[in-house]
Coordinates of C-alpha atoms in Angstrom, one line a residue:
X68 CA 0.0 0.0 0.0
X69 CA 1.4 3.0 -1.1
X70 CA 2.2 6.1 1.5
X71 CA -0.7 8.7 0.8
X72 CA 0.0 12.4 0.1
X73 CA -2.3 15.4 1.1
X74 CA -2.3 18.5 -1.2
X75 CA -0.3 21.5 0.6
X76 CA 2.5 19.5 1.9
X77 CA 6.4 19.5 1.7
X78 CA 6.1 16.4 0.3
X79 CA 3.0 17.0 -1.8
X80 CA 5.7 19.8 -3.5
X81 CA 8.5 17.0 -4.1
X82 CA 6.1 14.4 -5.5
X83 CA 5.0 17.3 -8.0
X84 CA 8.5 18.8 -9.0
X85 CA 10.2 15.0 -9.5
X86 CA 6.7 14.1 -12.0
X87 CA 7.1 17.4 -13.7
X88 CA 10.9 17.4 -14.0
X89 CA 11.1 13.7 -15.5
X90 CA 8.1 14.4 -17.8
X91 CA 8.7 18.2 -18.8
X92 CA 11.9 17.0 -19.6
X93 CA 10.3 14.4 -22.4
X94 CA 7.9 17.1 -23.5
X95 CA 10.2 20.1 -23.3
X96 CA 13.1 18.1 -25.7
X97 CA 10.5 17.2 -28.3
X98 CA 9.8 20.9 -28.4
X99 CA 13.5 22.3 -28.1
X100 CA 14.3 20.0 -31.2
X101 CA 11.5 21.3 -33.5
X102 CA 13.2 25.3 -32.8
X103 CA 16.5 22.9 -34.1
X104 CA 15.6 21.3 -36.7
X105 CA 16.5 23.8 -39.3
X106 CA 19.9 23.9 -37.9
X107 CA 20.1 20.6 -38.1
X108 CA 19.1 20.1 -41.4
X109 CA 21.8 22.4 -42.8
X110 CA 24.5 20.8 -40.8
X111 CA 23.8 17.2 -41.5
X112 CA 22.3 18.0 -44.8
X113 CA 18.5 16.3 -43.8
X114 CA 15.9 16.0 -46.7
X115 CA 12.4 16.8 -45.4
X116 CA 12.5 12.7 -45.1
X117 CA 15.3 13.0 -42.8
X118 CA 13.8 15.6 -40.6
X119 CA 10.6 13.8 -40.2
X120 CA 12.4 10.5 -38.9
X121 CA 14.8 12.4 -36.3
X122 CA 11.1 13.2 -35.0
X123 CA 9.2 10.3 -35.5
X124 CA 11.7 8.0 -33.9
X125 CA 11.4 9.3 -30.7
X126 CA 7.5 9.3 -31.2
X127 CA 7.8 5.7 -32.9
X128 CA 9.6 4.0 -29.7
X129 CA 7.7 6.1 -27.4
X130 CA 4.5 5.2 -28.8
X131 CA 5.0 1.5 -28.8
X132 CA 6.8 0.8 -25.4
X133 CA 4.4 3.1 -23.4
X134 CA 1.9 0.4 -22.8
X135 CA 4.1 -2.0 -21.7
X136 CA 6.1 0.5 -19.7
X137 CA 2.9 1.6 -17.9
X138 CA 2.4 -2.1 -17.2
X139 CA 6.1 -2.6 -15.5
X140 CA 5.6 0.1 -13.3
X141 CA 2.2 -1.2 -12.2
X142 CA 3.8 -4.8 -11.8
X143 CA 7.5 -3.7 -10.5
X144 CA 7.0 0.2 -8.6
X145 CA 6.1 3.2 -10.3
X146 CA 9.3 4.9 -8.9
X147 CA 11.9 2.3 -9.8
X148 CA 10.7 2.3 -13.5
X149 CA 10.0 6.2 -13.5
X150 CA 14.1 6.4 -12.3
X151 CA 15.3 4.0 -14.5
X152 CA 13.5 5.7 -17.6
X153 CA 15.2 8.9 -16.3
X154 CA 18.5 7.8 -16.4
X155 CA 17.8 6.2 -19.9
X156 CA 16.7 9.0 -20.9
X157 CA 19.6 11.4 -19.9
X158 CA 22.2 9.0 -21.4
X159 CA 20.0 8.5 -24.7
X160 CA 20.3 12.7 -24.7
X161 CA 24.5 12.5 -24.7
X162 CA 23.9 9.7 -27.5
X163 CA 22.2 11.9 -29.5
X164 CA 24.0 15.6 -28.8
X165 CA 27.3 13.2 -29.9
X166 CA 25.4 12.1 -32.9
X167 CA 27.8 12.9 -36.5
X168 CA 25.2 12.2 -38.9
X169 CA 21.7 12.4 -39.3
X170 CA 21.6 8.2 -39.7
X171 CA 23.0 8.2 -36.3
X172 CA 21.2 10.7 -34.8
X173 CA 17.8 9.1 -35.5
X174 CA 19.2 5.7 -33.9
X175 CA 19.7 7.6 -30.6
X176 CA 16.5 9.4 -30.8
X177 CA 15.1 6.3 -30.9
X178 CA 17.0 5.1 -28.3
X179 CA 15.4 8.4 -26.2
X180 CA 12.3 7.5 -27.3
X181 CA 12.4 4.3 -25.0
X182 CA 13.3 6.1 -21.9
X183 CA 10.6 8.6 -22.9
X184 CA 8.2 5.8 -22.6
X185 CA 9.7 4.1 -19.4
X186 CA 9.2 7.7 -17.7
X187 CA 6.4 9.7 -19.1
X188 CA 3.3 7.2 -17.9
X189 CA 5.4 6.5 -14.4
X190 CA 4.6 10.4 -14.2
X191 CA 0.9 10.5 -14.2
X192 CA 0.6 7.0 -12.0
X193 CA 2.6 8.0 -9.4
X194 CA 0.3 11.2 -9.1
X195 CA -2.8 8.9 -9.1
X196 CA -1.6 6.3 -6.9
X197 CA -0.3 8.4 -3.7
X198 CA -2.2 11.3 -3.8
X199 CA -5.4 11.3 -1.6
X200 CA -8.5 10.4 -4.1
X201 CA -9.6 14.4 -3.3
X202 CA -6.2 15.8 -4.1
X203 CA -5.7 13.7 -7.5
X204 CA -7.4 16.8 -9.6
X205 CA -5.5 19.7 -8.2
X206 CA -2.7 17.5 -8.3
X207 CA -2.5 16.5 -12.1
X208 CA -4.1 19.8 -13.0
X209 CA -0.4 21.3 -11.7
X210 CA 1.5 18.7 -13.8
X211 CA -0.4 19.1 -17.0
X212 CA 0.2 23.0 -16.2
X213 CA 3.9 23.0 -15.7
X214 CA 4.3 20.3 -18.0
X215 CA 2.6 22.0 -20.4
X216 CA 4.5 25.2 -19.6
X217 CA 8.0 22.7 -20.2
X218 CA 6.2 21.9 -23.5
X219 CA 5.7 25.5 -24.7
X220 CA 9.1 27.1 -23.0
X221 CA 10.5 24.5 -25.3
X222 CA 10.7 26.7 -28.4
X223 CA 11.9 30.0 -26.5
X224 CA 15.2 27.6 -24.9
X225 CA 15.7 25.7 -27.7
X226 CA 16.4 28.8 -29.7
X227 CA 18.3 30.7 -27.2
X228 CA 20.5 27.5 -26.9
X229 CA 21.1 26.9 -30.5
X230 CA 22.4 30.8 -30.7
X231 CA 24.5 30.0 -27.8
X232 CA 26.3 27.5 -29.2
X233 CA 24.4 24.6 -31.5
X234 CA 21.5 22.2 -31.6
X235 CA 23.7 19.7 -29.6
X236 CA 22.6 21.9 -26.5
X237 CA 19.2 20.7 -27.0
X238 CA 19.8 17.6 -26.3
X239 CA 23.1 17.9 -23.4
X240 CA 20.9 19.7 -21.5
X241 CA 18.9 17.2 -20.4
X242 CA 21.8 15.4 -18.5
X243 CA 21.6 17.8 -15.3
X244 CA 18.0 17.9 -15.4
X245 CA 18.2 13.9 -15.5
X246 CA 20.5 13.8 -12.5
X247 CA 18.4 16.6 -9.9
X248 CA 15.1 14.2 -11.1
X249 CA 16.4 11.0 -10.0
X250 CA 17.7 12.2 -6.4
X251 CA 14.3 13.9 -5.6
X252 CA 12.7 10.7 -6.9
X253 CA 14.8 8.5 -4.5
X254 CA 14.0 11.2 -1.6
X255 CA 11.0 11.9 -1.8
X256 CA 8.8 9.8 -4.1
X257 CA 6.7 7.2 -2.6
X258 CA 6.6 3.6 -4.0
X259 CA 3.9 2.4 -5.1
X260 CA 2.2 -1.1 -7.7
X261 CA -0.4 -3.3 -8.0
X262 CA -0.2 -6.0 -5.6
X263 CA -2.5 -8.2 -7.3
X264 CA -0.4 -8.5 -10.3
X265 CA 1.8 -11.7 -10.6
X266 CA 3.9 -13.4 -13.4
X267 CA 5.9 -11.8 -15.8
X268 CA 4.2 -8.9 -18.1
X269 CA 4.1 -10.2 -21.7
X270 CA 6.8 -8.9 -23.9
X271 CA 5.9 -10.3 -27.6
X272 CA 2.6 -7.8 -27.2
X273 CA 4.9 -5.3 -26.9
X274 CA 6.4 -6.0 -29.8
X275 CA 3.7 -6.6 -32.1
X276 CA 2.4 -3.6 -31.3
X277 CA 5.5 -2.0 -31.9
X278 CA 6.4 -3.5 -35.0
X279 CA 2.8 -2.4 -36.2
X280 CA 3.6 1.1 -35.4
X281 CA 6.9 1.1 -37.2
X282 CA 5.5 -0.5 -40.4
X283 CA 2.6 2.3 -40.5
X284 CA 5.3 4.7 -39.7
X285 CA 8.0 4.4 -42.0
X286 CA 5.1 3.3 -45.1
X287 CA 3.5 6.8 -45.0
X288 CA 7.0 8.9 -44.3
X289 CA 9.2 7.3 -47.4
X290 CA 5.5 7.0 -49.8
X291 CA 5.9 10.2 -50.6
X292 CA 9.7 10.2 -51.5
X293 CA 9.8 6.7 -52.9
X294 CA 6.1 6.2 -54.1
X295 CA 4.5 3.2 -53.7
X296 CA 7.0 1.0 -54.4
X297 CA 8.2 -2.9 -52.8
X298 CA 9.3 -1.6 -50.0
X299 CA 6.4 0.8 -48.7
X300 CA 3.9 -1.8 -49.7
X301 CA 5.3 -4.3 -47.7
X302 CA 6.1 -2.2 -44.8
X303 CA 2.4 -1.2 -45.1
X304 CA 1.1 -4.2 -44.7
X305 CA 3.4 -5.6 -42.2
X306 CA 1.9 -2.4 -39.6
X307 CA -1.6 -3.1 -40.5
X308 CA -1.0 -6.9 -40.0
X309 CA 0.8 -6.2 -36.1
X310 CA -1.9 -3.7 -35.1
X311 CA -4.8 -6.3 -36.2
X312 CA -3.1 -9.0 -34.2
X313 CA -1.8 -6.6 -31.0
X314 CA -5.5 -6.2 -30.9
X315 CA -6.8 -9.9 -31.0
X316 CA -3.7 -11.0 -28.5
X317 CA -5.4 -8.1 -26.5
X318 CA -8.9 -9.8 -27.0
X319 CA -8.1 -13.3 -26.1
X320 CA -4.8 -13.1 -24.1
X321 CA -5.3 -14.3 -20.2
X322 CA -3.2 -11.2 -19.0
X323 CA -3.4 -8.5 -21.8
X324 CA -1.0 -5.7 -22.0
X325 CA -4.2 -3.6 -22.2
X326 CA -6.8 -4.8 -20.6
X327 CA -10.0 -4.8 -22.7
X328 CA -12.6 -4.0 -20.1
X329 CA -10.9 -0.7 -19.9
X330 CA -12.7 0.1 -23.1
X331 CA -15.8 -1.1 -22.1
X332 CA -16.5 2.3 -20.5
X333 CA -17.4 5.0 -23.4
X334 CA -15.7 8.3 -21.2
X335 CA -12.0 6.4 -21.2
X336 CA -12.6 5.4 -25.2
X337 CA -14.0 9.4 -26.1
X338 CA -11.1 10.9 -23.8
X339 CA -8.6 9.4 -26.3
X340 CA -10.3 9.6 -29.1
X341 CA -10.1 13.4 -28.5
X342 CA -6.8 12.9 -27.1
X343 CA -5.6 11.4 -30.4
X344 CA -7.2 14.1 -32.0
X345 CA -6.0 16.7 -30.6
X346 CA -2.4 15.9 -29.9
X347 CA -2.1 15.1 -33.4
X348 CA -3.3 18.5 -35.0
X349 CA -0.8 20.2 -32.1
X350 CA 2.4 18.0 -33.1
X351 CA 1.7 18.8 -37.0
X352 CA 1.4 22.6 -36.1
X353 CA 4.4 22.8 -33.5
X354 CA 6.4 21.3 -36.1
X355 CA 5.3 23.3 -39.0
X356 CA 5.3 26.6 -36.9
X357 CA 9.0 26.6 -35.9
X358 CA 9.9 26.4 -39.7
X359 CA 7.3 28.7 -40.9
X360 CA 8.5 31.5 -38.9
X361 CA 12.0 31.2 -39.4
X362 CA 12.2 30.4 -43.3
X363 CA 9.2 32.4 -44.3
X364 CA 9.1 35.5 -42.0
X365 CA 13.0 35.1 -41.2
X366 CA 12.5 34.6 -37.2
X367 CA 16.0 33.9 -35.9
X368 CA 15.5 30.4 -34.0
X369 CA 15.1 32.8 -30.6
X370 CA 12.7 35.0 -32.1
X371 CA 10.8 31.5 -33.2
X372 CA 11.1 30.8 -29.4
X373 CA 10.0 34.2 -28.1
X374 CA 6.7 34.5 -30.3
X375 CA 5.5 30.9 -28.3
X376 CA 5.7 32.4 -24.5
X377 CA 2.4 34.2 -24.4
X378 CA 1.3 30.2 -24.9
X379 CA 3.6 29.5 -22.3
X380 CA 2.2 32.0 -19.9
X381 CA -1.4 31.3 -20.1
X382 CA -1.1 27.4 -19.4
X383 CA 1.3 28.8 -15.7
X384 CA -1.5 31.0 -14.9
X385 CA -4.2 28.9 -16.1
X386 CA -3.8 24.8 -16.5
X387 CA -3.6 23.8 -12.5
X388 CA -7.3 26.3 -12.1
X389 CA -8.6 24.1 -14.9
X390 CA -7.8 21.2 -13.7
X391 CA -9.9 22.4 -10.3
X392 CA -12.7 23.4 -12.7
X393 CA -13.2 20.4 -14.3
X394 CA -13.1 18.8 -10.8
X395 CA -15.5 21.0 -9.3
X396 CA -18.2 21.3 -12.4
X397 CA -17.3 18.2 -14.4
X398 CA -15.0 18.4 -17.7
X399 CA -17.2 18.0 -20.3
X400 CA -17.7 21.9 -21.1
X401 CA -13.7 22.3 -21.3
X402 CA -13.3 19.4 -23.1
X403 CA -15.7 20.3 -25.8
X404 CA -14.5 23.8 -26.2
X405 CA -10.5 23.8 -25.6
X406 CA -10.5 22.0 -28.8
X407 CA -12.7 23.8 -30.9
X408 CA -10.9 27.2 -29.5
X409 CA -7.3 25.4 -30.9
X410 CA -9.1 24.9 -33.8
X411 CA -10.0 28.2 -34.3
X412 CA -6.6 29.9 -33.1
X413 CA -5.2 27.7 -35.8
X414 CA -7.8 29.2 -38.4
X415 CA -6.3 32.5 -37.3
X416 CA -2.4 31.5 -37.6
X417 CA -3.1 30.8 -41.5
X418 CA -2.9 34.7 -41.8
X419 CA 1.1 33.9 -40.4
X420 CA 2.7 34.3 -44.2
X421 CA 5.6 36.4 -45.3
X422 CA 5.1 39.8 -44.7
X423 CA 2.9 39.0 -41.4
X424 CA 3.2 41.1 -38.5
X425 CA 3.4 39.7 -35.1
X426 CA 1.0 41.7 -32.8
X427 CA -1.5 41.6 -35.4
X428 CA -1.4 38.3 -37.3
X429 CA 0.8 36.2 -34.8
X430 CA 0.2 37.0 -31.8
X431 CA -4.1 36.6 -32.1
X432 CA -4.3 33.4 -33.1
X433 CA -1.3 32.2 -30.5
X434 CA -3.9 33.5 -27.9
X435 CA -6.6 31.6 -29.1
X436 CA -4.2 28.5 -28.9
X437 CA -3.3 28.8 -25.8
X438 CA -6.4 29.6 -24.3
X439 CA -8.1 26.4 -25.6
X440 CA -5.0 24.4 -24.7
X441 CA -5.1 26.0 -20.9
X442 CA -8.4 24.4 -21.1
X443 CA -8.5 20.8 -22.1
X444 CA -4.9 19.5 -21.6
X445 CA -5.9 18.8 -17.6
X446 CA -9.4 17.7 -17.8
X447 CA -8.6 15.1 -20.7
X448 CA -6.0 13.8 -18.8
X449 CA -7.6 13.5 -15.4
X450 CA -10.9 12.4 -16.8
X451 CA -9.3 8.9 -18.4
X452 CA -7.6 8.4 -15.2
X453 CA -10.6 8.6 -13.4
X454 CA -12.3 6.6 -15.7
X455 CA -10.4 3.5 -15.1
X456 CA -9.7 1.8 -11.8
X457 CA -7.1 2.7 -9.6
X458 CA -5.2 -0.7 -10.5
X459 CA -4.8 0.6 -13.8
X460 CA -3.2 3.5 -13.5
X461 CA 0.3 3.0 -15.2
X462 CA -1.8 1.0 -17.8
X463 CA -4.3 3.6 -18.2
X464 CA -2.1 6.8 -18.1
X465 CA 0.0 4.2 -20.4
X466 CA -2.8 4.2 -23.0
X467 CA -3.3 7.7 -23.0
X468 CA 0.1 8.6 -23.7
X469 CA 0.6 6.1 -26.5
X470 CA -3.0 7.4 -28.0
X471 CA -1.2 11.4 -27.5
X472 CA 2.0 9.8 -29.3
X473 CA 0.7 8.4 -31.7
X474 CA -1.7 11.3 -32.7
X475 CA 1.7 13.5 -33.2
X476 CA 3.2 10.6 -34.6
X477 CA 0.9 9.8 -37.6
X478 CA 0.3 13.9 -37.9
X479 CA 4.5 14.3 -38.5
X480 CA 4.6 11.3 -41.3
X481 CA 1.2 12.4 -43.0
X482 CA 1.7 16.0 -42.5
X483 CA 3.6 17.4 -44.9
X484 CA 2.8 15.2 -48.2
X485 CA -1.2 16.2 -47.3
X486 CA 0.7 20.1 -47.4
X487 CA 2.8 19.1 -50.9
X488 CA 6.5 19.2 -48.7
X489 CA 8.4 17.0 -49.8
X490 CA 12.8 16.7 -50.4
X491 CA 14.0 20.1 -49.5
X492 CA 10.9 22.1 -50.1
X493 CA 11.1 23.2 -46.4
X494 CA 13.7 25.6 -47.0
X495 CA 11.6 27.5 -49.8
X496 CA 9.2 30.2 -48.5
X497 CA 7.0 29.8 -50.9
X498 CA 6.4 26.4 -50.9
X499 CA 6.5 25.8 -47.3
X500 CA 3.9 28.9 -46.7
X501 CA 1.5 27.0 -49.3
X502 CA 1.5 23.3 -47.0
X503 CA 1.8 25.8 -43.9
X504 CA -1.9 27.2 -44.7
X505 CA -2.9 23.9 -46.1
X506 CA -1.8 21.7 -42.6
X507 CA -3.4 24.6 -40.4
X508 CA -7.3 23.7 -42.0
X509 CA -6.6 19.9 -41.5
X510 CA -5.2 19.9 -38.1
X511 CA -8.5 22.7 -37.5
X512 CA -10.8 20.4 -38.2
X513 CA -9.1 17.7 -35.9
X514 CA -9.1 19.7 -33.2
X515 CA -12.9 20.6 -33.5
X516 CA -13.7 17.1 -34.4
X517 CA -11.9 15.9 -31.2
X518 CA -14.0 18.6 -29.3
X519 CA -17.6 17.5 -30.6
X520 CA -16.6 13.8 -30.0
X521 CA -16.2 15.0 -26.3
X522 CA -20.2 15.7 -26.2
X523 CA -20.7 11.9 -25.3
X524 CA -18.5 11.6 -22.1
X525 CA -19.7 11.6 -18.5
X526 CA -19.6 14.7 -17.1
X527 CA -19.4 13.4 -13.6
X528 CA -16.6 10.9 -13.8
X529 CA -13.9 13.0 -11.7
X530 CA -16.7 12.9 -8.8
X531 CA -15.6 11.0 -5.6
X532 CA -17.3 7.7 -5.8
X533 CA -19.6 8.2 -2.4
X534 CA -21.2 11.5 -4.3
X535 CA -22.6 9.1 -7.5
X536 CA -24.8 7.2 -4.8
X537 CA -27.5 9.5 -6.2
X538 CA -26.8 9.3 -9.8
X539 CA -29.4 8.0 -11.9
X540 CA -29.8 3.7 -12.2
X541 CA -29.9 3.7 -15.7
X542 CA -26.8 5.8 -16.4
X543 CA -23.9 4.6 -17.4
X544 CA -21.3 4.3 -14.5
X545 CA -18.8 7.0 -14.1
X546 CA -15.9 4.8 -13.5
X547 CA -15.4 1.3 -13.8
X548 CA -15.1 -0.4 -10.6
X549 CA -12.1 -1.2 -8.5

C-alpha cells in the first residue's frame, strides 16, 4: 500500500516537481528540437525525409513501449521504472547531442524514445496512486500545467540554446536535469504497484504492437519520396498486420498488455479519441510553426522561441485552475470547447505568411491557442484516469500517452505530403507557406472534431465515488469499478 499524500505538503511539492521534471523534460526536448531542426538540417544535410524520422523516432519508440512501460511500473514500482527511464533518458540525450550524422542521430533518438516511454506514464501513475482520491485533480491539473509550460518554453530555450552555441545543447541539456530528477525521486517519491499482479508482463505484445507502429510509420513517411514501391507496400502491410493481431492477442490473451474492459467504459474510449485528435493536430502545427517563422518570415531560432511564451504564460496561470474546474463542475464543457478554440486559433495563424506582423497576425491566433490548450490539456487527462480503476493506473495513463504519441506521430509522417513538402521544399518560403496554410485547415478540423466527440462523455466521472450514490440507475457508471 502505497504512502498517501495530502495537497499542501512539503512532500506533496516534491512528489510534484520530480513528475514534472522527469516528464517536462520528455515534452520540453521534443519541443526544443523542433526550434533545431532547421539547424540541423543544414548541418547534417537532412531532406524533409530525414527531418521527419529524427522526429518520428522518438515518437515511434515512445508510442510502442508506453503500454508495456505503464504495465512494468504497475507490476515492478512506479518509482523504480520512473528512475530508471530517467537515467535512460539522460544517457539517450548524450547519445544523440554526440550524434555525427543524421543516420545516427535518429538511432539515438530512438534510443530516447524508450526512456521517454519508461518515464512519461510512471509520471501520471505515481500522481494517481499516492495522492489522496480528493487531491488527484488539483494534483494533475499542476503537472499538466507546468508540464505543459515545459512543452511551450520549449521553443523560446531551444532557440536561445542553438544561438548559444548549437542544436547539440538541446539535447546535453537534459543530462543535469536527469540527474536533480532521479535524487528527488529516490528522496522523496513514494513507492507504489499493484499487488494483485503476478507473473511476468508479456513482452511479444509489446512487440507486435511496436512492430505495427513502425510498419505504419515508416510506409506513409518514405510514400511520398519513394512512391509506392516494394518496400512501402510491404512495410504497409506488415503495420496493418501487427496492429490487427496486438488487438486480438489483447482480446483473447489471459493477461493483456491492455486490458479490454478498460474500453468497455465509453468516457475512457471518447477521452482518447479526442486525445488522439488533438495531440495530433498540435504536433503537426508545433512542427510546421518553428519552420514557418523562421524560413518564411525570417525569425531567428530565438525570435521562433519568443513568439510561443504568451502560450507559455497562459497554461502557468491557467492549466492547474482548470484542472480544479473540471473537478469541481465536471469536464465536459472544457473538453468540448478547448478544442474547438485550438481549432480556431489555428484558423487564425493561417494569416502567419511572409510579410505578417506579429501583434496583429501572430500573436491573435497564438492567444486563441493557448487559451483552448489552458483548457482541455488537464481535464482530458484527469478524466481517463478517473475513468479507469485505480489498479490501472500505469496502464491507463500508459494508454493515453501512447494514444497522444501516436496522434503527433501519424500527424509528422502524413503531414507534410497532405501540405505538398516534400525533399528540401522546407527551406523555400514559398512552398513551405502554401503546405503551412494547407496543414493549419486539417489539423482545424481535428481539433474541433476531437472537441464535438467530447459531447458523449460523463460529465461526472472526476466525482468522488460516495457522491454518484444519487446518480441515476440507468446511467452509465462513471468509472469502472475497483
Amino acid at each position: 500500500m502505497a504512502e498517501i499524500v495530502v495537497w499542501g505538503t512539503g512532500r506533496a511539492r516534491a512528489v510534484l516537481a520530480t513528475t514534472i521534471l522527469g516528464s517536462g523534460m520528455a515534452m520540453l526536448d521534443s519541443t526544443i528540437v523542433n526550434v533545431a531542426l532547421p539547424r540541423i538540417g543544414a548541418e547534417l544535410g537532412a531532406s524533409v525525409a530525414g527531418l521527419q524520422w529524427i522526429l518520428d523516432g522518438y515518437l515511434l519508440a515512445l508510442a510502442s513501449l508506453i503500454l508495456i512501460a505503464g504495465s512494468l511500473g504497475d507490476r515492478y514500482g512506479r518509482r523504480r521504472v520512473f528512475t530508471f527511464g530517467v537515467l535512460w533518458f539522460g544517457a539517450a540525450s548524450l547519445l544523440c547531442g554526440l550524434a555525427p550524422t543524421t543516420e545516427l542521430l535518429v538511432v539515438a533518438r530512438v534510443l530516447q524514445g524508450v526512456g521517454g516511454a519508461l518515464l512519461t506514464p510512471g509520471s501520471l501513475a505515481i500522481l494517481q496512486s499516492v495522492f489522496a482520491r480528493a487531491d488527484r485533480g488539483r494534483a494533475i491539473g499542476a503537472w499538466s500545467g507546468l508540464s505543459g509550460v515545459a512543452t511551450a518554453v520549449g521553443p523560446l530555450l531551444g532557440g536561445l540554446l542553438v544561438q548559444a552555441w548549437s542544436w547539440r545543447l538541446a539535447f546535453l541539456i537534459n543530462l543535469p536535469v536527469a540527474a536533480v530528477c532521479v535524487w528527488l525521486a529516490r528522496r522523496y517519491v513514494p513507492e507504489s504497484r499493484d499487488e494483485a499482479l503476478t507473473g511476468h508482463p508479456n513482452i511479444g505484445e509489446s512487440v507486435v504492437g511496436a512492430v505495427g507502429l513502425a510498419g505504419i510509420t515508416g510506409a506513409l513517411v518514405e510514400a511520398p519520396v519513394r512512391g509506392a514501391d516494394a518496400l512501402v507496400v510491404a512495410a504497409g502491410a506488415v503495420g496493418v498486420a501487427g496492429l490487427v493481431a496486438f488487438v486480438v492477442m489483447q482480446r483473447r490473451g489471459h493477461d493483456p498488455l491492455v486490458p479490454p474492459r478498460l474500453f468497455a467504459n465509453r468516457t475512457f474510449v471518447l477521452a482518447n479519441a479526442l486525445t488522439f485528435l488533438v495531440y495530433a493536430a498540435l504536433g503537426g502545427v508545433m512542427v510546421l510553426m518553428v519552420l514557418q517563422l523562421q524560413v518564411s518570415l525570417h525569425y531567428s531560432p530565438t525570435a521562433s522561441g519568443l513568439a510561443g511564451v504568451p502560450i507559455t504564460i497562459i497554461m502557468l496561470v491557467l492549466s492547474a485552475r482548470s484542472g480544479s474546474l473540471a473537478q469541481r463542475f465536471g469536464p465536459r464543457a472544457q473538453l468540448v470547447g478547448g478544442p474547438v478554440l485550438i481549432g480556431v486559433g489555428m484558423l487564425l495563424l493561417r494569416r502567419v505568411e511572409p510579410g505578417a506582423g506579429y501583434w496583429t497576425d501572430v500573436l491573435p491566433g497564438l492567444l486563441v491557442f493557448g487559451f483552448g490548450l489552458a483548457a482541455v490539456v488537464a481535464p482530458v487527462t484527469a478524466t481517463v484516469l478517473a475513468a479507469a480503476p485505480d489498479r490501472y493506473a500505469g496502464v491507463a495513463s500508459g494508454v493515453n500517452n501512447a494514444v497522444a504519441r501516436t496522434g503527433s506521430l501519424v500527424a509528422v509522417a502524413v503531414l507534410p505530403a497532405v501540405a505538398g513538402l516534400t525533399g528540401a521544399q522546407y527551406a523555400d518560403p514559398t512552398a513551405l507557406t502554401e503546405g503551412w496554410r494547407t496543414a493549419l485547415l486539417v489539423c482545424a478540423v481535428a481539433s474541433i472534431v476531437g472537441g464535438l466527440l467530447a459531447l458523449g462523455t460523463d460529465n461526472r466521472v472526476l466525482k468522488p465515488a460516495h457522491e454518484c450514490l444519487s446518480c441515476a440507475v440507468d446511467a452509465p457508471p462513471a468509472r469502472l469499478p475497483d
